[in-house]
Tab-separated table of C-alpha atoms and ligand atoms in Angstrom:
chain	number	residue	atom	x	y	z
A	1	MET	CA	-8.982	1.961	-23.752
A	2	ILE	CA	-5.717	2.961	-22.116
A	3	VAL	CA	-6.062	1.417	-18.662
A	4	LYS	CA	-7.963	-1.624	-17.509
A	5	LEU	CA	-8.102	-2.638	-13.862
A	6	ASP	CA	-9.207	-6.221	-13.526
A	7	SER	CA	-10.309	-7.402	-10.097
A	8	ILE	CA	-7.706	-5.509	-8.081
A	9	ASN	CA	-7.169	-6.267	-4.422
A	10	LYS	CA	-4.480	-4.753	-2.259
A	11	TYR	CA	-3.567	-5.819	1.262
A	12	TYR	CA	-1.078	-4.254	3.654
A	13	ARG	CA	0.253	-6.189	6.572
A	14	VAL	CA	0.613	-3.927	9.603
A	15	GLY	CA	2.010	-5.719	12.652
A	16	ASN	CA	-0.169	-8.769	13.154
A	17	SER	CA	-3.159	-7.542	11.219
A	18	THR	CA	-3.924	-7.272	7.527
A	19	LEU	CA	-5.511	-4.176	6.040
A	20	HIS	CA	-7.689	-4.750	2.982
A	21	VAL	CA	-7.074	-1.433	1.236
A	22	LEU	CA	-8.472	-2.055	-2.277
A	23	LYS	CA	-11.438	-4.382	-2.671
A	24	ASP	CA	-12.153	-6.031	-5.999
A	25	ILE	CA	-11.776	-2.972	-8.210
A	26	PHE	CA	-12.749	-3.023	-11.871
A	27	LEU	CA	-12.222	0.148	-13.881
A	28	ASP	CA	-11.705	1.030	-17.542
A	29	ILE	CA	-10.125	4.344	-18.444
A	30	GLU	CA	-10.642	5.555	-21.998
A	31	GLN	CA	-7.920	7.107	-24.109
A	32	GLY	CA	-8.120	10.917	-23.828
A	33	GLU	CA	-10.541	11.158	-20.940
A	34	LEU	CA	-10.387	13.353	-17.853
A	35	LEU	CA	-11.341	11.232	-14.864
A	36	ALA	CA	-11.694	12.235	-11.221
A	37	ILE	CA	-11.219	9.703	-8.448
A	38	GLU	CA	-13.006	11.048	-5.380
A	39	GLY	CA	-13.475	9.870	-1.861
A	40	PRO	CA	-12.630	10.610	1.759
A	41	SER	CA	-9.161	10.358	3.214
A	42	GLY	CA	-8.133	6.731	3.651
A	43	ALA	CA	-10.487	5.463	0.926
A	44	GLY	CA	-7.584	4.052	-1.088
A	45	LYS	CA	-7.325	6.700	-3.810
A	46	SER	CA	-3.540	7.152	-3.709
A	47	THR	CA	-2.945	3.414	-3.528
A	48	LEU	CA	-5.106	2.939	-6.621
A	49	LEU	CA	-3.336	5.731	-8.515
A	50	HIS	CA	0.060	4.216	-7.700
A	51	LEU	CA	-1.086	0.843	-9.019
A	52	ILE	CA	-2.307	2.409	-12.269
A	53	GLY	CA	1.073	4.084	-12.770
A	54	GLY	CA	3.320	1.161	-12.004
A	55	LEU	CA	4.540	2.484	-8.650
A	56	ASP	CA	3.225	-0.379	-6.531
A	57	ARG	CA	2.026	-3.937	-7.057
A	58	PRO	CA	-1.514	-5.227	-6.550
A	59	SER	CA	-1.867	-8.199	-4.187
A	60	GLU	CA	-4.370	-9.718	-6.624
A	61	GLY	CA	-5.684	-8.767	-10.036
A	62	LYS	CA	-4.221	-7.223	-13.145
A	63	VAL	CA	-3.435	-3.725	-14.361
A	64	TYR	CA	-3.334	-3.327	-18.135
A	65	LEU	CA	-1.674	-0.223	-19.561
A	66	GLU	CA	-2.219	-0.066	-23.316
A	67	GLU	CA	-3.099	-3.779	-23.272
A	68	GLU	CA	0.096	-4.731	-21.432
A	69	ASP	CA	-0.196	-6.556	-18.125
A	70	ILE	CA	2.359	-4.262	-16.480
A	71	TYR	CA	2.977	-6.253	-13.324
A	72	SER	CA	3.886	-9.332	-15.348
A	73	PHE	CA	7.222	-7.559	-16.003
A	74	ASN	CA	10.216	-7.180	-13.690
A	75	ASP	CA	10.869	-3.960	-11.797
A	76	SER	CA	13.303	-2.454	-14.298
A	77	SER	CA	10.891	-3.050	-17.191
A	78	ILE	CA	8.104	-1.483	-15.134
A	79	SER	CA	10.330	1.569	-14.530
A	80	ARG	CA	10.934	1.855	-18.243
A	81	ILE	CA	7.219	1.617	-19.047
A	82	ARG	CA	6.575	4.285	-16.410
A	83	ASN	CA	9.184	6.624	-17.892
A	84	GLU	CA	7.738	6.104	-21.380
A	85	LYS	CA	4.027	6.244	-20.705
A	86	VAL	CA	3.183	7.783	-17.346
A	87	GLY	CA	3.504	11.221	-15.773
A	88	PHE	CA	2.902	11.821	-12.061
A	89	VAL	CA	1.955	15.001	-10.244
A	90	PHE	CA	1.808	14.919	-6.441
A	91	GLN	CA	0.415	17.240	-3.806
A	92	PHE	CA	3.874	18.085	-2.467
A	93	TYR	CA	5.610	18.574	-5.848
A	94	TYR	CA	8.796	16.610	-4.978
A	95	LEU	CA	11.077	18.923	-6.929
A	96	ILE	CA	14.817	18.578	-6.416
A	97	SER	CA	15.916	21.641	-4.460
A	98	GLU	CA	19.493	21.649	-5.794
A	99	LEU	CA	18.301	21.849	-9.420
A	100	THR	CA	16.799	24.858	-11.179
A	101	VAL	CA	13.251	24.812	-12.517
A	102	LEU	CA	14.641	24.099	-16.000
A	103	GLU	CA	16.914	21.284	-14.784
A	104	ASN	CA	14.100	19.675	-12.792
A	105	VAL	CA	11.944	19.539	-15.909
A	106	ALA	CA	14.774	18.242	-18.122
A	107	LEU	CA	15.638	15.427	-15.714
A	108	PRO	CA	13.170	12.727	-16.926
A	109	LEU	CA	14.487	13.218	-20.468
A	110	LEU	CA	18.093	12.825	-19.309
A	111	ILE	CA	17.075	9.662	-17.443
A	112	ARG	CA	15.561	8.450	-20.691
A	113	GLY	CA	18.912	9.039	-22.426
A	114	GLU	CA	18.215	12.200	-24.424
A	115	SER	CA	21.136	14.551	-25.081
A	116	LYS	CA	21.504	17.448	-22.683
A	117	LYS	CA	20.756	19.979	-25.422
A	118	LYS	CA	17.582	18.242	-26.548
A	119	ALA	CA	16.428	17.754	-22.939
A	120	LEU	CA	16.922	21.427	-22.099
A	121	ASP	CA	15.243	22.578	-25.334
A	122	LEU	CA	12.178	20.406	-24.766
A	123	ALA	CA	12.014	21.433	-21.106
A	124	LYS	CA	12.165	25.077	-22.126
A	125	GLY	CA	9.265	24.575	-24.553
A	126	VAL	CA	7.045	22.965	-21.926
A	127	LEU	CA	7.916	25.673	-19.405
A	128	ASP	CA	6.903	28.296	-21.981
A	129	PHE	CA	3.586	26.477	-22.475
A	130	LEU	CA	3.008	26.542	-18.706
A	131	LYS	CA	3.939	30.246	-18.508
A	132	LEU	CA	7.116	29.708	-16.522
A	133	THR	CA	9.532	31.272	-18.984
A	134	GLU	CA	10.599	33.870	-16.438
A	135	ARG	CA	11.320	31.251	-13.789
A	136	VAL	CA	13.587	28.784	-15.592
A	137	SER	CA	16.750	29.768	-13.702
A	138	HIS	CA	15.112	29.920	-10.280
A	139	TYR	CA	15.453	27.191	-7.692
A	140	PRO	CA	12.243	25.623	-6.320
A	141	ASN	CA	12.439	27.576	-3.051
A	142	GLN	CA	12.579	30.812	-5.067
A	143	VAL	CA	9.152	30.361	-6.693
A	144	SER	CA	5.572	30.287	-5.378
A	145	GLY	CA	3.616	27.128	-4.553
A	146	GLY	CA	1.591	27.498	-7.750
A	147	GLU	CA	4.778	27.835	-9.763
A	148	GLN	CA	6.301	24.803	-8.053
A	149	GLN	CA	3.218	22.800	-8.955
A	150	ARG	CA	3.361	24.039	-12.559
A	151	THR	CA	7.030	23.011	-12.613
A	152	SER	CA	6.121	19.537	-11.412
A	153	LEU	CA	3.399	19.463	-14.078
A	154	ALA	CA	5.993	20.454	-16.696
A	155	ARG	CA	8.273	17.665	-15.484
A	156	ALA	CA	5.383	15.216	-15.773
A	157	ILE	CA	4.417	16.133	-19.339
A	158	VAL	CA	7.844	16.807	-20.857
A	159	THR	CA	8.146	13.135	-21.806
A	160	GLU	CA	4.734	13.316	-23.541
A	161	PRO	CA	3.174	10.608	-21.394
A	162	LYS	CA	0.066	8.796	-22.590
A	163	ILE	CA	-1.454	9.202	-19.157
A	164	LEU	CA	-1.017	11.826	-16.462
A	165	LEU	CA	-1.799	10.759	-12.895
A	166	CYS	CA	-2.359	13.567	-10.402
A	167	ASP	CA	-2.700	12.985	-6.663
A	168	GLU	CA	-4.433	15.938	-4.971
A	169	PRO	CA	-2.590	18.311	-7.336
A	170	THR	CA	-4.240	21.402	-5.876
A	171	GLY	CA	-4.288	20.207	-2.269
A	172	ASN	CA	-1.546	22.585	-1.209
A	173	LEU	CA	-2.602	25.612	-3.255
A	174	ASP	CA	-5.012	28.459	-2.607
A	175	SER	CA	-8.159	28.367	-4.721
A	176	GLN	CA	-6.878	30.822	-7.355
A	177	MET	CA	-3.649	28.884	-7.942
A	178	GLY	CA	-5.590	25.642	-7.800
A	179	LYS	CA	-7.879	26.858	-10.575
A	180	GLU	CA	-4.897	27.789	-12.727
A	181	VAL	CA	-3.456	24.303	-12.351
A	182	LEU	CA	-6.822	22.730	-13.221
A	183	LYS	CA	-7.146	24.965	-16.261
A	184	LEU	CA	-3.700	23.804	-17.384
A	185	LEU	CA	-4.721	20.162	-16.934
A	186	GLN	CA	-7.712	20.818	-19.188
A	187	ASP	CA	-5.465	22.522	-21.763
A	188	ILE	CA	-3.053	19.573	-21.711
A	189	ASN	CA	-5.954	17.160	-22.131
A	190	LYS	CA	-7.349	19.123	-25.072
A	191	GLU	CA	-4.170	20.098	-26.872
A	192	ARG	CA	-2.149	16.920	-26.405
A	193	GLY	CA	-4.967	14.411	-25.997
A	194	THR	CA	-3.347	13.196	-22.778
A	195	THR	CA	-5.509	10.967	-20.610
A	196	ILE	CA	-5.664	12.550	-17.145
A	197	VAL	CA	-6.691	11.042	-13.813
A	198	VAL	CA	-7.053	13.433	-10.884
A	199	VAL	CA	-7.408	12.133	-7.345
A	200	THR	CA	-9.209	14.613	-5.137
A	201	HIS	CA	-11.491	14.868	-2.146
A	202	ASP	CA	-12.776	18.211	-3.470
A	203	ARG	CA	-16.137	18.104	-5.284
A	204	ASP	CA	-15.523	21.401	-7.073
A	205	ILE	CA	-12.415	19.996	-8.695
A	206	ALA	CA	-14.158	16.755	-9.591
A	207	SER	CA	-16.963	18.713	-11.233
A	208	TRP	CA	-14.397	19.939	-13.803
A	209	MET	CA	-13.736	16.377	-14.986
A	210	GLN	CA	-15.665	14.363	-17.582
A	211	ARG	CA	-16.203	11.333	-15.384
A	212	ARG	CA	-16.166	10.853	-11.628
A	213	ALA	CA	-15.378	7.632	-9.800
A	214	TYR	CA	-16.179	7.506	-6.077
A	215	MET	CA	-14.222	5.386	-3.635
A	216	LYS	CA	-15.153	4.429	-0.118
A	217	ASP	CA	-13.442	1.995	2.233
A	218	GLY	CA	-11.338	0.564	-0.581
A	219	MET	CA	-14.293	0.014	-2.900
A	220	LEU	CA	-15.229	1.769	-6.114
A	221	VAL	CA	-18.842	2.511	-5.246
A	222	ASN	CA	-20.055	4.675	-8.108
A	223	ILE	CA	-19.019	6.077	-11.481
A	224	LYS	CA	-20.863	8.848	-13.229
A	225	CYS	CA	-20.397	11.239	-16.129
A	226	ASN	CA	-20.554	14.995	-15.723
A	227	LYS	CA	-22.852	16.972	-17.976
A	228	GLY	CA	-21.139	17.769	-21.257
A	229	GLY	CA	-18.424	15.226	-20.473
B	301	ADP	N1	2.368	1.439	2.936
B	301	ADP	C1	1.267	1.246	3.671
B	301	ADP	N2	1.268	0.390	4.697
B	301	ADP	C2	0.157	0.191	5.426
B	301	ADP	N3	-1.021	0.808	5.206
B	301	ADP	C3	-1.086	1.685	4.197
B	301	ADP	C4	0.056	1.956	3.375
B	301	ADP	N4	-0.317	2.879	2.443
B	301	ADP	C5	-1.606	3.154	2.683
B	301	ADP	N5	-2.078	2.442	3.733
B	301	ADP	C6	-3.443	2.464	4.256
B	301	ADP	O1	-4.317	2.211	3.185
B	301	ADP	C7	-5.493	2.984	3.280
B	301	ADP	C8	-5.680	3.779	2.017
B	301	ADP	O2	-4.646	4.732	1.915
B	301	ADP	P1	-4.546	5.767	0.700
B	301	ADP	O3	-4.568	5.011	-0.561
B	301	ADP	O4	-3.375	6.633	0.977
B	301	ADP	O5	-5.911	6.574	0.863
B	301	ADP	P2	-6.342	8.002	0.282
B	301	ADP	O6	-5.349	8.416	-0.734
B	301	ADP	O7	-7.717	7.794	-0.271
B	301	ADP	O8	-6.369	8.936	1.444
B	301	ADP	C9	-5.345	3.822	4.533
B	301	ADP	O9	-6.006	3.174	5.568
B	301	ADP	C10	-3.866	3.847	4.759
B	301	ADP	O10	-3.567	4.011	6.109
B	302	MG	MG1	-4.092	10.044	-0.830
């Protein structure tokens, strides 16, 4: 098991009222699985994904990543764990516009302290794998939405994370480009054994995953396995 969520609650204080955004969530994620987290807008999917990846703190409960209670550490240790073990892909890519595709992908390795040569070599390899060889010198605004998302995917996997967390990764793409990104997620899962969690409100996308967890009003209401998964 790579992730264990133990009785997670999350509250946000907004003005004078308190929003109960995640309600007593228990979830185990197995090493190497492809899991969809589905549910309508506002259900709490992004909040849950952020908690799994060390981007936010639960109000109550524990998040174990490879048996480590990640929120028992201080913020800089959590950042280090995130850089070592987690990759994130977001709907809006969040590429740095002043850096080329290649430099964007090399950045997490430079942050980790790799040499510039090694970072660029590894980034180049991942970009080849994601069929972006021809785009390495382009800036983000010089490539298509699908290519920007593949670049953000390359940036997320260049560090060889144990777990890849994707928040509506195809939400901004047309269906053809969306399918290509999903196909790549499946390839990454198969070839590298990376555990992948995909948040989506799209049933078609969820049907590509091995297991589907449904959220509603901050609760995890159902988990089921897809056929063949
Ligand atoms: N930083 C925040 N402060 C206050 N409320 C928030 C914050 N982030 C999310 N929420 C609220 O928490 C609920 C769940 O949000 P979110 O996890 O983004 O849902 P989803 O990703 O399923 O659309 C929503 O009602 C949202 O408005
Ligand atoms: Mg969301």
